[in-house]
Amino acid sequence: MVNIEYNKSITEYTTFGVPVSSNYFFAFSSVQELKSVLANNLVKDEKKLILGGGSNMLFTKNFDGIVLKNEINGIEIISENNAEVILKVGAGENWHDFVIYCVEKGWGGIENLSLIPGSVGASPMQNIGAYGVEIKDVFVELEAFNLETKKIEIFDNTTCKFGYRESIFKNSHKDKYIITSVTYKLSKNPVFNTSYGAIENQLNEMGISELSVKAISDAVIAIRSSKLPDPKEIGNAGSFFKNPIITKEKFEKLQAKFSNIANYPQADGTVKIAAGWLIDQLGWKGKTYDGYGVHKNQALVLVNYSKSNGKDIYDLSTNILNSVKEKYNIELEREVNIY
Ligand code: EPU
């Protein structure tokens, strides 16, 4: 028996927390359950949306179809030696809980990615990253269910086509696969990544002189908590926009006009610009409307203080895009998926 729910509110399953419901809803905890629901006549031809931690989505209207919530759990050690451990993790596991599980064992590689909201299955989807580390650095492979063939396929680092907040699952394979598990390789003798200035400062502030997986995780948690709103308290989806990457020529022209523009030169000669800086300069930071607005400490983050309408938040993002385009001639892209 497949227990499909009707006309279900999915507000609580998303970190933005805007009021939204879907025609049908089903939470699956195994590939077998997923297969059963997909074979069910009632919903077979419905539009499908896969929900993990719901941390990177904004609904501007109700979802006309079936929401499938991935609750495949479990952490399995595939192999282990003195140097490393390979873990296969159910896509429905909470990302931060998994990070803490590894931190407590002293396994290194994802400590810089502490406190990122969302699920394990979403981590390769957009190649999550923070403080100098991206998921692709520890990624081995993933299993994904092909919605057309109904078979599991394996994707490795190359076939996932990872880029900055990008993978094949956000592009050509969007909505065609359901990630069911992700396999990571972590290190027992980790090389710590403290290249991101804020981490060094935070470690000093906390009086930590001996680096450890735990110390870095604690530092990242402290930084994130001070700058980014906790979705349990204030609805949000992390960075709403991506940091744009522009040519060196365009950057030099901009820098001549705006000498302190926050930027990160890339290995291929292009330059990544801090979208948060651009938006902040335009005066958006902290702007509050009727229950929603731009976060007071980080202009890249849009926030929902009180069950605001997703469409209003979307329209705010359009106004921000337009103003950045007008002043800096840069077209920002949304990082958050809009439905
Ligand atoms: N800045 C401002 N004003 C702001 C925000 C930022 O001037 O309101 C400036 C900062 O002073 C700094 C620069 O912009 O010079 C970069 O800011 P920050 O270090 O806060 O990082 P970010 O580029 O805004 C990115 C990720 C975050 C990640 C941090 C740390 C993207 C889109 N965002 O933000 O990821 O935590 O770096 O690595 O790449 C997320 O994806 O949800 C997310 C939070």
XYZ file of C-alpha atoms and ligand atoms in Angstrom:
383
model
C 0.000 0.000 0.000
C 1.383 3.339 -1.032
C 0.281 6.051 1.366
C -0.030 9.109 -0.869
C -1.217 12.320 0.792
C -3.430 14.874 -0.963
C -3.404 18.645 -0.975
C -0.519 18.684 1.446
C 1.221 21.731 2.879
C 4.960 21.479 2.175
C 5.863 24.736 3.906
C 7.581 22.977 6.803
C 9.739 20.921 4.412
C 11.443 23.968 2.935
C 13.841 26.291 4.719
C 12.263 29.411 3.159
C 8.962 28.506 4.845
C 6.661 30.290 2.394
C 3.063 29.008 2.365
C 2.800 26.348 -0.350
C 1.036 23.065 -0.921
C 1.179 20.276 -3.499
C -1.593 18.176 -5.045
C 0.077 14.966 -3.910
C 2.876 14.115 -1.494
C 4.796 10.957 -0.708
C 7.869 10.369 1.459
C 9.981 7.373 0.402
C 12.641 5.677 2.465
C 13.874 3.092 -0.050
C 14.289 2.667 -3.798
C 11.592 -0.002 -3.604
C 9.082 2.476 -2.158
C 10.037 4.980 -4.820
C 9.389 2.399 -7.545
C 5.984 1.573 -6.040
C 4.824 5.174 -5.976
C 6.020 5.807 -9.511
C 3.996 2.801 -10.694
C 0.839 4.035 -8.961
C -1.851 4.877 -11.548
C -3.113 7.891 -9.662
C 0.141 9.821 -9.870
C 1.999 8.133 -12.744
C 1.472 11.017 -15.122
C 1.729 13.809 -12.560
C 4.565 16.314 -12.621
C 7.180 15.244 -10.068
C 9.329 17.245 -7.721
C 11.996 15.709 -5.551
C 12.482 17.254 -2.155
C 15.566 16.694 -0.036
C 16.223 19.183 2.740
C 14.262 21.855 0.838
C 17.093 24.309 1.442
C 17.642 25.655 -2.036
C 14.151 26.300 -3.338
C 11.571 29.072 -3.437
C 7.952 28.351 -4.350
C 6.105 31.214 -6.018
C 2.898 29.154 -6.388
C 1.423 25.840 -5.266
C 2.936 22.768 -6.884
C 0.628 21.134 -9.395
C 1.876 17.557 -9.191
C 3.437 15.159 -6.711
C 6.213 16.053 -4.299
C 8.434 13.069 -3.510
C 10.373 13.563 -0.312
C 13.611 11.639 -0.179
C 14.004 9.980 3.218
C 16.520 7.281 2.261
C 18.791 7.157 5.308
C 21.843 5.271 6.533
C 25.615 5.681 6.726
C 27.644 2.675 5.599
C 31.426 2.284 5.765
C 32.442 0.785 2.427
C 36.149 0.519 3.181
C 38.637 1.833 5.685
C 42.408 1.784 6.232
C 44.900 3.833 8.239
C 44.736 6.746 5.858
C 41.139 7.059 4.714
C 37.567 5.937 4.994
C 34.993 5.568 2.239
C 31.370 6.102 3.250
C 28.153 5.536 1.364
C 25.407 7.757 2.710
C 21.652 7.738 2.084
C 20.582 10.835 0.153
C 17.907 11.665 2.726
C 20.377 12.078 5.611
C 20.722 15.601 6.970
C 23.956 17.117 5.653
C 25.097 18.829 8.843
C 24.368 15.746 10.977
C 26.575 13.745 8.607
C 29.335 16.371 8.871
C 29.195 16.199 12.670
C 29.255 12.375 12.583
C 32.547 12.593 10.619
C 33.945 15.441 12.742
C 33.394 13.423 15.918
C 35.326 10.509 14.434
C 38.133 12.894 13.426
C 37.663 12.194 9.712
C 38.583 15.228 7.666
C 37.422 16.715 4.389
C 34.010 18.240 5.020
C 34.559 20.184 8.263
C 34.600 23.474 6.273
C 31.109 22.566 5.065
C 29.604 22.478 8.573
C 26.151 23.939 9.131
C 25.141 24.052 5.464
C 21.401 23.411 5.455
C 19.988 20.617 3.307
C 20.376 16.923 2.681
C 23.214 14.644 1.601
C 21.480 14.129 -1.752
C 21.567 17.848 -2.471
C 25.296 18.148 -1.798
C 26.459 16.965 -5.252
C 23.428 18.456 -6.986
C 24.832 21.944 -6.667
C 28.373 21.021 -5.615
C 27.912 22.778 -2.269
C 30.873 24.819 -1.147
C 32.085 27.112 1.585
C 35.348 28.417 3.020
C 37.596 27.060 0.288
C 36.132 23.531 0.050
C 33.658 22.043 -2.415
C 31.925 18.687 -2.260
C 33.702 17.541 -5.420
C 36.957 17.470 -3.362
C 35.740 14.458 -1.329
C 33.259 12.975 -3.764
C 33.697 9.396 -5.031
C 30.413 8.549 -6.753
C 26.658 8.656 -6.422
C 23.754 6.412 -7.257
C 20.793 7.968 -9.002
C 17.452 6.533 -10.059
C 16.647 7.239 -13.697
C 12.976 8.246 -13.771
C 12.596 7.092 -17.363
C 14.320 3.685 -17.322
C 13.527 3.101 -13.601
C 17.089 1.876 -13.126
C 19.905 2.985 -10.839
C 22.912 4.584 -12.554
C 26.299 5.471 -11.111
C 27.921 8.857 -11.667
C 31.533 9.673 -10.784
C 33.364 12.974 -10.459
C 33.680 13.371 -14.232
C 30.160 12.365 -15.225
C 28.651 14.656 -12.571
C 30.219 17.609 -14.480
C 30.828 19.641 -11.322
C 31.338 23.379 -11.574
C 30.878 26.335 -9.228
C 27.481 25.504 -7.613
C 26.795 23.334 -10.672
C 26.433 19.710 -11.719
C 24.744 17.774 -14.498
C 21.730 17.366 -12.171
C 21.053 21.103 -12.281
C 21.406 21.146 -16.057
C 20.758 18.452 -18.701
C 19.689 15.844 -16.104
C 17.444 18.209 -14.135
C 14.283 16.438 -12.910
C 15.292 13.237 -14.721
C 17.106 11.511 -11.860
C 16.660 11.041 -8.142
C 19.922 10.817 -6.210
C 19.583 7.903 -3.775
C 23.053 7.708 -2.182
C 26.366 9.551 -2.226
C 29.803 8.048 -1.547
C 32.551 10.228 -0.057
C 36.228 9.662 0.716
C 37.405 11.227 3.966
C 40.896 11.406 5.385
C 42.239 10.207 8.714
C 45.292 12.485 8.307
C 43.534 15.550 6.976
C 45.216 18.536 5.404
C 43.331 21.482 6.837
C 42.068 24.221 4.593
C 42.248 27.527 6.424
C 43.038 29.561 3.303
C 39.814 31.490 3.765
C 40.818 34.464 5.915
C 37.733 34.423 8.120
C 38.627 30.941 9.433
C 42.107 32.002 10.581
C 40.636 35.030 12.350
C 37.952 32.968 14.004
C 40.449 30.312 15.207
C 42.588 33.084 16.726
C 39.568 34.654 18.351
C 38.622 31.290 19.844
C 42.201 30.897 21.102
C 42.778 27.670 19.154
C 46.409 27.036 18.290
C 46.265 23.334 17.434
C 44.298 22.621 14.279
C 41.872 19.726 14.237
C 38.808 18.705 12.293
C 36.721 19.673 15.313
C 38.390 23.094 15.734
C 37.747 24.009 12.111
C 34.166 22.794 12.250
C 33.611 24.881 15.400
C 35.143 27.936 13.715
C 32.964 27.529 10.615
C 29.863 27.079 12.778
C 30.745 30.268 14.666
C 31.273 32.269 11.451
C 28.139 30.987 9.771
C 26.010 31.561 12.861
C 27.195 35.148 13.126
C 26.658 36.010 9.444
C 23.892 33.790 8.153
C 20.347 33.495 9.487
C 19.341 30.144 11.030
C 16.495 28.790 8.859
C 14.844 27.414 12.002
C 14.395 31.015 13.143
C 14.224 33.047 9.926
C 13.157 31.498 6.613
C 15.913 31.620 3.976
C 17.760 29.502 1.424
C 21.355 30.634 1.987
C 22.916 32.627 -0.832
C 20.076 33.585 -3.137
C 22.439 34.581 -5.953
C 25.641 33.105 -7.325
C 28.842 35.099 -7.358
C 29.187 36.153 -11.013
C 32.304 35.291 -12.994
C 33.380 37.910 -15.535
C 36.243 38.411 -17.981
C 39.444 40.118 -16.877
C 38.806 42.987 -19.311
C 35.361 43.661 -17.917
C 36.738 43.432 -14.372
C 39.505 45.943 -15.050
C 36.991 48.441 -16.413
C 34.804 48.001 -13.342
C 37.735 48.268 -10.955
C 38.780 51.548 -12.555
C 35.378 52.922 -11.540
C 34.866 51.044 -8.270
C 38.341 50.552 -6.838
C 37.360 48.449 -3.799
C 35.145 45.926 -5.617
C 35.407 42.554 -3.786
C 36.868 40.007 -6.210
C 38.584 36.631 -6.474
C 40.809 36.095 -9.552
C 40.273 32.564 -10.960
C 42.907 30.150 -12.260
C 41.619 30.498 -15.837
C 42.100 34.301 -15.881
C 38.445 35.179 -15.249
C 37.416 37.014 -12.072
C 34.715 36.050 -9.569
C 32.950 39.058 -8.071
C 31.303 38.994 -4.633
C 27.615 39.462 -5.452
C 27.041 40.282 -1.769
C 29.326 43.297 -2.134
C 27.527 44.569 -5.256
C 24.093 44.218 -3.609
C 25.349 45.768 -0.364
C 26.803 48.775 -2.231
C 23.409 49.377 -3.796
C 21.903 49.760 -0.324
C 19.791 46.593 -0.263
C 21.302 45.022 2.859
C 18.802 44.980 5.732
C 15.915 46.315 3.602
C 12.692 44.946 5.055
C 9.270 44.901 3.455
C 6.053 43.326 4.685
C 7.533 40.267 6.419
C 10.452 39.657 4.050
C 13.601 41.348 2.870
C 17.392 41.236 2.566
C 19.302 39.882 5.561
C 20.969 42.513 7.740
C 24.389 40.818 7.858
C 24.722 39.302 4.368
C 23.243 40.968 1.303
C 23.316 37.703 -0.699
C 20.639 36.183 1.522
C 16.936 36.964 1.127
C 14.823 36.259 4.191
C 11.228 35.443 5.068
C 10.393 36.749 8.535
C 6.698 35.832 8.588
C 5.196 33.372 6.111
C 5.501 35.859 3.265
C 4.396 35.073 -0.232
C 7.104 33.417 -2.372
C 6.145 35.601 -5.327
C 6.951 38.768 -3.328
C 10.389 37.406 -2.462
C 10.925 36.459 -6.101
C 9.932 39.967 -7.222
C 12.398 41.442 -4.717
C 15.126 39.276 -6.267
C 14.192 40.609 -9.715
C 14.475 44.195 -8.476
C 17.919 43.396 -7.067
C 19.010 41.780 -10.350
C 17.856 44.818 -12.292
C 19.617 47.301 -10.051
C 22.914 45.373 -10.222
C 22.602 45.203 -14.015
C 21.932 48.922 -14.205
C 24.847 50.061 -12.029
C 27.507 47.432 -12.746
C 26.345 45.926 -16.057
C 26.550 42.463 -14.452
C 23.768 39.932 -14.807
C 23.449 38.045 -11.551
C 22.079 34.514 -11.606
C 19.828 33.072 -8.935
C 21.376 30.156 -7.060
C 18.035 29.128 -5.575
C 15.688 26.988 -7.710
C 12.390 28.737 -8.378
C 9.151 26.741 -8.653
N 30.265 41.350 1.230
C 29.784 42.625 1.452
N 28.496 42.773 1.867
C 27.681 41.713 2.112
C 28.177 40.418 1.892
C 29.477 40.252 1.452
O 30.481 43.602 1.234
O 26.529 41.939 2.489
C 31.664 41.174 0.817
C 32.499 40.637 1.981
O 33.008 41.652 2.773
C 33.585 39.886 1.256
C 32.887 39.360 0.040
O 31.743 40.187 -0.168
O 34.602 40.763 0.845
C 32.514 37.894 0.145
O 31.618 37.682 1.215
P 31.574 36.304 2.057
O 32.914 35.934 2.482
O 30.492 36.446 3.063
O 31.179 35.209 0.983
P 30.178 35.234 -0.235
O 30.922 35.290 -1.511
O 29.153 36.287 -0.003
C 30.189 32.626 -0.554
C 29.152 31.535 -0.704
C 28.571 31.149 0.642
C 29.698 30.667 1.521
C 30.749 31.798 1.641
C 31.966 31.338 2.403
C 28.207 31.793 -2.928
C 27.035 32.241 -3.738
N 28.107 31.995 -1.616
O 29.487 33.781 -0.086
O 27.673 30.068 0.440
O 29.226 30.315 2.801
O 31.197 32.193 0.318
O 32.698 30.439 1.633
O 29.167 31.280 -3.492
C 25.422 29.415 0.075
O 25.781 28.985 -1.012
O 24.221 29.317 0.472
C 26.390 30.106 0.922
C 26.036 30.708 2.041
